[in-house]
PDB file of C-alpha atoms in Angstrom:
ATOM      1  CA  MET A 721     -62.698  -3.234 -19.638  1.00 56.00           C
ATOM      2  CA  SER A 722     -64.076  -3.214 -16.531  1.00 55.00           C
ATOM      3  CA  GLY A 723     -66.039  -4.731 -14.451  1.00 50.00           C
ATOM      4  CA  GLY A 724     -69.448  -4.150 -12.025  1.00 54.00           C
ATOM      5  CA  ASN A 725     -72.031  -3.561 -15.287  1.00 56.00           C
ATOM      6  CA  ASP A 726     -75.396  -3.951 -15.206  1.00 60.00           C
ATOM      7  CA  GLY A 727     -75.034  -7.169 -17.659  1.00 72.00           C
ATOM      8  CA  VAL A 728     -77.356  -5.168 -20.328  1.00 84.00           C
ATOM      9  CA  SER A 729     -78.020  -5.513 -23.841  1.00 92.00           C
ATOM     10  CA  LEU A 730     -78.048  -2.924 -26.035  1.00 91.00           C
ATOM     11  CA  TYR A 731     -81.276  -2.323 -27.088  1.00 92.00           C
ATOM     12  CA  GLU A 732     -82.142  -1.650 -22.983  1.00 91.00           C
ATOM     13  CA  GLY A 733     -79.975   0.501 -22.256  1.00 92.00           C
ATOM     14  CA  LEU A 734     -80.900   2.540 -25.105  1.00 92.00           C
ATOM     15  CA  ILE A 735     -84.199   2.469 -24.224  1.00 90.00           C
ATOM     16  CA  SER A 736     -83.788   2.882 -20.826  1.00 91.00           C
ATOM     17  CA  THR A 737     -81.421   4.948 -19.857  1.00 93.00           C
ATOM     18  CA  ARG A 738     -81.974   7.945 -17.588  1.00 92.00           C
ATOM     19  CA  ALA A 739     -80.565  11.039 -16.375  1.00 93.00           C
ATOM     20  CA  ILE A 740     -79.132  10.664 -13.858  1.00 94.00           C
ATOM     21  CA  ARG A 741     -78.349  13.856 -11.504  1.00 95.00           C
ATOM     22  CA  ARG A 742     -78.258  12.213  -8.553  1.00 95.00           C
ATOM     23  CA  TYR A 743     -74.704  10.309  -7.696  1.00 97.00           C
ATOM     24  CA  THR A 744     -73.694   8.531  -4.782  1.00 96.00           C
ATOM     25  CA  ASP A 745     -69.995   9.550  -3.270  1.00 95.00           C
ATOM     26  CA  GLU A 746     -68.075   7.167  -4.890  1.00 97.00           C
ATOM     27  CA  PRO A 747     -65.123   7.824  -7.157  1.00 97.00           C
ATOM     28  CA  VAL A 748     -65.813   6.756 -10.676  1.00 98.00           C
ATOM     29  CA  PRO A 749     -62.215   4.500 -10.831  1.00 98.00           C
ATOM     30  CA  ASP A 750     -60.047   5.244 -14.100  1.00 97.00           C
ATOM     31  CA  GLU A 751     -60.547   1.978 -15.814  1.00 98.00           C
ATOM     32  CA  ALA A 752     -64.384   3.144 -15.892  1.00 98.00           C
ATOM     33  CA  LEU A 753     -64.017   5.433 -16.994  1.00 98.00           C
ATOM     34  CA  ARG A 754     -61.188   4.917 -19.753  1.00 98.00           C
ATOM     35  CA  ASP A 755     -63.525   2.276 -21.509  1.00 98.00           C
ATOM     36  CA  ILE A 756     -66.305   5.393 -20.648  1.00 98.00           C
ATOM     37  CA  LEU A 757     -63.948   7.320 -23.193  1.00 98.00           C
ATOM     38  CA  PHE A 758     -63.587   4.721 -25.450  1.00 98.00           C
ATOM     39  CA  ALA A 759     -66.924   3.983 -26.149  1.00 97.00           C
ATOM     40  CA  ALA A 760     -67.660   7.868 -26.907  1.00 97.00           C
ATOM     41  CA  THR A 761     -64.186   7.764 -29.624  1.00 97.00           C
ATOM     42  CA  ARG A 762     -66.098   4.909 -30.870  1.00 96.00           C
ATOM     43  CA  ALA A 763     -69.204   7.263 -32.359  1.00 96.00           C
ATOM     44  CA  PRO A 764     -69.684   8.302 -36.131  1.00 93.00           C
ATOM     45  CA  SER A 765     -68.744  11.835 -37.784  1.00 92.00           C
ATOM     46  CA  GLY A 766     -68.590  14.038 -40.078  1.00 88.00           C
ATOM     47  CA  SER A 767     -66.016  12.548 -43.221  1.00 88.00           C
ATOM     48  CA  ASN A 768     -64.929  10.366 -40.126  1.00 87.00           C
ATOM     49  CA  ARG A 769     -63.285  13.516 -38.628  1.00 88.00           C
ATOM     50  CA  GLN A 770     -63.758  13.198 -35.126  1.00 90.00           C
ATOM     51  CA  PRO A 771     -62.923  15.859 -33.768  1.00 92.00           C
ATOM     52  CA  PHE A 772     -64.897  15.752 -30.878  1.00 96.00           C
ATOM     53  CA  ARG A 773     -62.420  16.403 -27.407  1.00 97.00           C
ATOM     54  CA  PHE A 774     -62.817  15.074 -24.244  1.00 98.00           C
ATOM     55  CA  VAL A 775     -61.548  17.425 -20.412  1.00 98.00           C
ATOM     56  CA  VAL A 776     -62.739  15.141 -17.865  1.00 98.00           C
ATOM     57  CA  LEU A 777     -62.313  16.456 -14.447  1.00 98.00           C
ATOM     58  CA  THR A 778     -62.522  14.154 -10.963  1.00 98.00           C
ATOM     59  CA  ASP A 779     -60.704  16.008  -8.936  1.00 95.00           C
ATOM     60  CA  GLY A 780     -58.153  18.651  -7.514  1.00 95.00           C
ATOM     61  CA  PRO A 781     -57.992  22.453  -7.360  1.00 97.00           C
ATOM     62  CA  VAL A 782     -58.644  23.237 -11.559  1.00 98.00           C
ATOM     63  CA  ALA A 783     -61.459  20.196 -12.043  1.00 98.00           C
ATOM     64  CA  ARG A 784     -63.173  21.827  -7.966  1.00 98.00           C
ATOM     65  CA  GLU A 785     -63.020  25.373  -9.671  1.00 98.00           C
ATOM     66  CA  ALA A 786     -64.452  24.239 -12.879  1.00 98.00           C
ATOM     67  CA  LYS A 787     -67.707  22.666 -10.710  1.00 98.00           C
ATOM     68  CA  ARG A 788     -68.275  25.899  -9.265  1.00 97.00           C
ATOM     69  CA  LEU A 789     -67.640  27.594 -12.407  1.00 98.00           C
ATOM     70  CA  ILE A 790     -70.314  25.510 -14.131  1.00 97.00           C
ATOM     71  CA  GLY A 791     -72.087  25.486 -10.827  1.00 97.00           C
ATOM     72  CA  GLU A 792     -72.881  28.666 -10.183  1.00 96.00           C
ATOM     73  CA  GLY A 793     -73.724  29.057 -13.178  1.00 95.00           C
ATOM     74  CA  ALA A 794     -76.225  26.801 -13.136  1.00 95.00           C
ATOM     75  CA  ARG A 795     -78.198  27.772 -10.372  1.00 96.00           C
ATOM     76  CA  ARG A 796     -79.289  31.261 -12.150  1.00 95.00           C
ATOM     77  CA  PHE A 797     -80.263  28.562 -14.946  1.00 94.00           C
ATOM     78  CA  TRP A 798     -82.187  26.721 -13.099  1.00 94.00           C
ATOM     79  CA  ALA A 799     -84.136  29.668 -10.971  1.00 95.00           C
ATOM     80  CA  ALA A 800     -84.322  31.900 -13.498  1.00 94.00           C
ATOM     81  CA  LYS A 801     -86.266  28.838 -15.265  1.00 93.00           C
ATOM     82  CA  ARG A 802     -88.071  27.314 -12.251  1.00 93.00           C
ATOM     83  CA  GLU A 803     -89.704  30.783 -11.947  1.00 92.00           C
ATOM     84  CA  SER A 804     -90.423  31.327 -15.778  1.00 93.00           C
ATOM     85  CA  ASP A 805     -92.088  27.478 -16.004  1.00 91.00           C
ATOM     86  CA  GLY A 806     -93.662  28.247 -12.888  1.00 93.00           C
ATOM     87  CA  TYR A 807     -92.640  24.870 -11.684  1.00 93.00           C
ATOM     88  CA  ASP A 808     -93.959  25.450  -8.293  1.00 90.00           C
ATOM     89  CA  LYS A 809     -97.372  25.944  -9.706  1.00 90.00           C
ATOM     90  CA  GLY A 810    -100.120  24.094 -10.297  1.00 91.00           C
ATOM     91  CA  SER A 811     -99.544  21.123 -10.302  1.00 89.00           C
ATOM     92  CA  GLY A 812     -95.857  22.006  -8.723  1.00 89.00           C
ATOM     93  CA  ALA A 813     -98.116  22.944  -5.704  1.00 88.00           C
ATOM     94  CA  ASP A 814     -98.885  19.030  -5.350  1.00 85.00           C
ATOM     95  CA  ALA A 815     -95.523  17.540  -3.927  1.00 89.00           C
ATOM     96  CA  ALA A 816     -96.242  14.390  -5.062  1.00 85.00           C
ATOM     97  CA  SER A 817     -96.236  15.475  -8.225  1.00 88.00           C
ATOM     98  CA  PRO A 818     -94.341  14.868 -11.153  1.00 85.00           C
ATOM     99  CA  LYS A 819     -93.474  18.707 -12.135  1.00 88.00           C
ATOM    100  CA  ALA A 820     -92.868  18.880  -7.952  1.00 90.00           C
ATOM    101  CA  ARG A 821     -90.875  16.105  -8.089  1.00 89.00           C
ATOM    102  CA  MET A 822     -88.934  17.336 -10.754  1.00 90.00           C
ATOM    103  CA  ALA A 823     -87.643  20.264  -9.736  1.00 93.00           C
ATOM    104  CA  ARG A 824     -86.650  18.825  -6.333  1.00 94.00           C
ATOM    105  CA  THR A 825     -84.382  16.833  -8.798  1.00 93.00           C
ATOM    106  CA  MET A 826     -83.376  19.526 -10.613  1.00 94.00           C
ATOM    107  CA  GLN A 827     -82.581  21.725  -7.562  1.00 95.00           C
ATOM    108  CA  HIS A 828     -80.248  19.171  -5.294  1.00 95.00           C
ATOM    109  CA  TYR A 829     -78.230  19.091  -9.105  1.00 95.00           C
ATOM    110  CA  VAL A 830     -77.912  22.830  -8.877  1.00 96.00           C
ATOM    111  CA  ASP A 831     -77.084  22.640  -5.678  1.00 96.00           C
ATOM    112  CA  THR A 832     -74.938  20.002  -4.980  1.00 96.00           C
ATOM    113  CA  TYR A 833     -73.176  20.507  -8.705  1.00 97.00           C
ATOM    114  CA  GLU A 834     -69.482  20.905  -6.978  1.00 97.00           C
ATOM    115  CA  SER A 835     -69.478  17.674  -5.771  1.00 97.00           C
ATOM    116  CA  VAL A 836     -70.753  15.376  -8.718  1.00 97.00           C
ATOM    117  CA  PRO A 837     -67.799  12.657  -9.292  1.00 98.00           C
ATOM    118  CA  VAL A 838     -66.429  13.474 -12.503  1.00 98.00           C
ATOM    119  CA  LEU A 839     -67.125  16.489 -15.053  1.00 98.00           C
ATOM    120  CA  VAL A 840     -66.852  15.778 -18.692  1.00 98.00           C
ATOM    121  CA  LEU A 841     -66.786  19.076 -21.267  1.00 98.00           C
ATOM    122  CA  ALA A 842     -67.126  17.618 -25.187  1.00 97.00           C
ATOM    123  CA  CYS A 843     -65.794  20.310 -27.375  1.00 96.00           C
ATOM    124  CA  PHE A 844     -65.447  20.638 -31.078  1.00 95.00           C
ATOM    125  CA  VAL A 845     -61.947  21.558 -32.745  1.00 94.00           C
ATOM    126  CA  PRO A 846     -63.247  23.008 -36.624  1.00 89.00           C
ATOM    127  CA  TYR A 847     -61.982  22.002 -39.626  1.00 81.00           C
ATOM    128  CA  ARG A 848     -63.779  24.370 -41.912  1.00 76.00           C
ATOM    129  CA  HIS A 849     -66.571  27.354 -40.943  1.00 72.00           C
ATOM    130  CA  THR A 850     -68.450  26.433 -38.266  1.00 71.00           C
ATOM    131  CA  SER A 851     -72.290  25.363 -39.815  1.00 74.00           C
ATOM    132  CA  TYR A 852     -75.126  24.248 -37.624  1.00 70.00           C
ATOM    133  CA  SER A 853     -74.160  21.033 -38.637  1.00 81.00           C
ATOM    134  CA  ASP A 854     -71.140  20.698 -36.176  1.00 85.00           C
ATOM    135  CA  GLY A 855     -72.698  19.383 -33.583  1.00 88.00           C
ATOM    136  CA  ALA A 856     -73.520  16.219 -35.165  1.00 90.00           C
ATOM    137  CA  SER A 857     -70.505  15.378 -34.795  1.00 90.00           C
ATOM    138  CA  VAL A 858     -70.240  15.558 -31.740  1.00 95.00           C
ATOM    139  CA  PHE A 859     -73.961  14.268 -30.048  1.00 96.00           C
ATOM    140  CA  PRO A 860     -73.534  10.548 -31.436  1.00 96.00           C
ATOM    141  CA  ALA A 861     -70.069  10.070 -29.660  1.00 97.00           C
ATOM    142  CA  CYS A 862     -71.858  12.146 -26.773  1.00 97.00           C
ATOM    143  CA  GLN A 863     -75.086  10.184 -26.188  1.00 97.00           C
ATOM    144  CA  ASN A 864     -72.436   7.069 -26.770  1.00 97.00           C
ATOM    145  CA  LEU A 865     -70.583   7.617 -23.432  1.00 98.00           C
ATOM    146  CA  LEU A 866     -74.121   7.708 -21.288  1.00 97.00           C
ATOM    147  CA  LEU A 867     -74.536   4.672 -22.759  1.00 97.00           C
ATOM    148  CA  ALA A 868     -71.169   3.477 -21.344  1.00 97.00           C
ATOM    149  CA  ALA A 869     -71.156   5.102 -18.277  1.00 97.00           C
ATOM    150  CA  ARG A 870     -74.860   3.137 -18.198  1.00 96.00           C
ATOM    151  CA  ALA A 871     -73.568  -1.066 -18.909  1.00 95.00           C
ATOM    152  CA  LEU A 872     -70.633   0.251 -16.379  1.00 96.00           C
ATOM    153  CA  GLY A 873     -73.105   1.206 -13.964  1.00 95.00           C
ATOM    154  CA  TYR A 874     -72.991   4.769 -13.806  1.00 97.00           C
ATOM    155  CA  GLY A 875     -75.267   7.117 -15.298  1.00 96.00           C
ATOM    156  CA  GLY A 876     -75.040  10.732 -15.643  1.00 97.00           C
ATOM    157  CA  VAL A 877     -76.503  13.731 -18.504  1.00 97.00           C
ATOM    158  CA  LEU A 878     -75.854  16.290 -20.247  1.00 97.00           C
ATOM    159  CA  THR A 879     -76.646  19.527 -20.493  1.00 96.00           C
ATOM    160  CA  ASN A 880     -75.022  22.994 -22.046  1.00 94.00           C
ATOM    161  CA  TRP A 881     -74.149  24.893 -18.689  1.00 93.00           C
ATOM    162  CA  GLN A 882     -70.826  25.927 -19.768  1.00 95.00           C
ATOM    163  CA  PHE A 883     -72.336  29.142 -21.587  1.00 93.00           C
ATOM    164  CA  ALA A 884     -72.710  30.644 -17.912  1.00 92.00           C
ATOM    165  CA  ALA A 885     -68.640  30.459 -18.072  1.00 96.00           C
ATOM    166  CA  ASP A 886     -66.981  29.685 -20.920  1.00 96.00           C
ATOM    167  CA  ALA A 887     -64.422  32.925 -20.743  1.00 96.00           C
ATOM    168  CA  GLU A 888     -63.907  31.051 -17.293  1.00 97.00           C
ATOM    169  CA  LEU A 889     -62.807  27.610 -18.561  1.00 98.00           C
ATOM    170  CA  ARG A 890     -61.241  28.538 -21.587  1.00 97.00           C
ATOM    171  CA  ALA A 891     -58.550  29.908 -19.183  1.00 97.00           C
ATOM    172  CA  LEU A 892     -58.863  27.959 -16.509  1.00 98.00           C
ATOM    173  CA  LEU A 893     -58.661  25.123 -18.983  1.00 98.00           C
ATOM    174  CA  HIS A 894     -55.953  26.389 -22.079  1.00 98.00           C
ATOM    175  CA  ILE A 895     -58.491  25.634 -24.630  1.00 97.00           C
ATOM    176  CA  PRO A 896     -57.902  27.318 -27.155  1.00 95.00           C
ATOM    177  CA  ASP A 897     -59.300  29.891 -28.923  1.00 92.00           C
ATOM    178  CA  GLY A 898     -61.783  28.102 -31.985  1.00 91.00           C
ATOM    179  CA  VAL A 899     -62.245  25.070 -29.703  1.00 95.00           C
ATOM    180  CA  GLU A 900     -66.109  25.519 -29.244  1.00 94.00           C
ATOM    181  CA  ILE A 901     -67.336  23.292 -25.709  1.00 96.00           C
ATOM    182  CA  MET A 902     -70.825  21.931 -26.568  1.00 95.00           C
ATOM    183  CA  ALA A 903     -72.268  20.629 -24.164  1.00 96.00           C
ATOM    184  CA  THR A 904     -71.685  19.306 -20.054  1.00 97.00           C
ATOM    185  CA  ILE A 905     -71.256  15.932 -19.234  1.00 98.00           C
ATOM    186  CA  THR A 906     -71.670  14.873 -15.273  1.00 98.00           C
ATOM    187  CA  LEU A 907     -70.798  11.469 -14.116  1.00 98.00           C
ATOM    188  CA  GLY A 908     -71.232   9.620 -11.613  1.00 98.00           C
ATOM    189  CA  ARG A 909     -72.726   6.237  -9.278  1.00 97.00           C
ATOM    190  CA  PRO A 910     -76.880   6.170  -9.423  1.00 96.00           C
ATOM    191  CA  GLN A 911     -78.399   7.192  -6.311  1.00 94.00           C
ATOM    192  CA  GLY A 912     -81.589   5.713  -7.757  1.00 84.00           C
ATOM    193  CA  HIS A 913     -81.575   4.035 -11.112  1.00 87.00           C
ATOM    194  CA  HIS A 914     -82.251   3.643 -14.694  1.00 91.00           C
ATOM    195  CA  GLY A 915     -85.319   2.405 -15.649  1.00 85.00           C
ATOM    196  CA  PRO A 916     -87.857   2.815 -18.806  1.00 83.00           C
ATOM    197  CA  VAL A 917     -88.043   6.817 -19.464  1.00 85.00           C
ATOM    198  CA  ARG A 918     -91.125   8.472 -20.168  1.00 85.00           C
ATOM    199  CA  ARG A 919     -91.453   9.457 -23.486  1.00 89.00           C
ATOM    200  CA  ARG A 920     -94.120  11.350 -26.234  1.00 91.00           C
ATOM    201  CA  PRO A 921     -96.402   7.870 -28.084  1.00 94.00           C
ATOM    202  CA  LEU A 922     -94.391   6.753 -31.421  1.00 94.00           C
ATOM    203  CA  PRO A 923     -97.804   7.249 -33.894  1.00 95.00           C
ATOM    204  CA  GLU A 924     -96.969  10.949 -32.715  1.00 95.00           C
ATOM    205  CA  LEU A 925     -93.109  11.175 -33.240  1.00 95.00           C
ATOM    206  CA  VAL A 926     -93.048   8.042 -36.345  1.00 96.00           C
ATOM    207  CA  TYR A 927     -95.188   9.451 -40.003  1.00 96.00           C
ATOM    208  CA  GLY A 928     -95.095   7.620 -43.020  1.00 96.00           C
ATOM    209  CA  GLU A 929     -96.201   9.203 -46.900  1.00 96.00           C
ATOM    210  CA  ARG A 930     -97.236  12.474 -45.500  1.00 96.00           C
ATOM    211  CA  TRP A 931     -96.760  13.931 -43.137  1.00 97.00           C
ATOM    212  CA  GLU A 932     -98.433  13.372 -39.150  1.00 95.00           C
ATOM    213  CA  GLU A 933     -99.838  10.224 -40.562  1.00 97.00           C
ATOM    214  CA  PRO A 934     -98.104   7.173 -38.143  1.00 96.00           C
ATOM    215  CA  PRO A 935     -97.656   3.786 -40.285  1.00 96.00           C
ATOM    216  CA  ALA A 936     -99.895   0.554 -38.466  1.00 96.00           C
ATOM    217  CA  TRP A 937     -96.950  -0.699 -37.018  1.00 96.00           C
ATOM    218  CA  ALA A 938     -96.070   2.183 -36.193  1.00 96.00           C
ATOM    219  CA  ALA A 939     -96.998   1.182 -31.995  1.00 94.00           C
ATOM    220  CA  ASP A 940     -94.782   1.752 -28.952  1.00 93.00           C
ATOM    221  CA  PRO A 941     -94.731  -1.872 -27.343  1.00 91.00           C
ATOM    222  CA  ALA A 942     -96.985  -3.044 -24.316  1.00 89.00           C
ATOM    223  CA  GLY A 943     -95.908  -1.185 -20.850  1.00 85.00           C
ATOM    224  CA  ALA A 944     -94.450   1.989 -22.564  1.00 87.00           C
ATOM    225  CA  THR A 945     -94.919   4.922 -19.937  1.00 84.00           C
ATOM    226  CA  HIS A 946     -95.537   8.268 -21.769  1.00 83.00           C
ATOM    227  CA  THR A 947     -94.979  11.838 -21.228  1.00 77.00           C
ATOM    228  CA  ALA A 948     -96.440  15.445 -22.754  1.00 64.00           C
ATOM    229  CA  ALA A 949     -93.196  17.252 -24.130  1.00 54.00           C
ATOM    230  CA  GLY A 950     -92.628  20.881 -24.024  1.00 50.00           C
ATOM    231  CA  PRO A 951     -92.275  22.995 -20.057  1.00 46.00           C
ATOM    232  CA  PRO A 952     -95.084  22.418 -18.161  1.00 46.00           C
ATOM    233  CA  THR A 953     -97.643  25.680 -18.333  1.00 43.00           C
ATOM    234  CA  GLN A 954     -98.005  27.542 -14.568  1.00 42.00           C
ATOM    235  CA  THR A 955    -101.647  25.501 -15.325  1.00 40.00           C
ATOM    236  CA  GLN A 956    -100.367  21.746 -15.035  1.00 41.00           C
TER     237      GLN A 956
END
């Protein structure tokens, strides 16, 4: 396997892999891409059919056009979401607030989408009538991909912004009819770093014998950081 890893344990990687949206200009070497995608393909899937396929784009005219297509859609989507979710109102008016920091990060991400080092399209090849559970045979592989990137010193984030350019991407990449493009993942060397992620407290998410009644052991370890769920409101 390629070098340059962060020396993290599996458990540490699981609890500290952040969504990375800012990348350096450093290309991701082919050897690292091989190791990252190999880990992705080791993921479980229904009946072990492995219906996932990954289109990996780095540089060149086809890759640049795919990034442009998704980048244009991403900017439209984020502009609408920024307005509808009130990212610039309430606490968003305070440049130091988490809400404002997230808005800046997202704006930078969509504004520089065409320069991401690697773009991965996660696809699903159906083997039966499609159902709501199809993603269960794709998204574990996506998580493996992101964890492997973390282990090797890289980072990424998963979105579904490809929907805004589905027909154009199919034509550009010769993706057959019937194959679903389920998600896009961007990858690169982080400008920042991974670290502890903020999530809801464990007792809000894990229940025992009755709904919304957590067992006694469902307590966060010392030092866990928390965040509220859902989109920001205009009063936040």
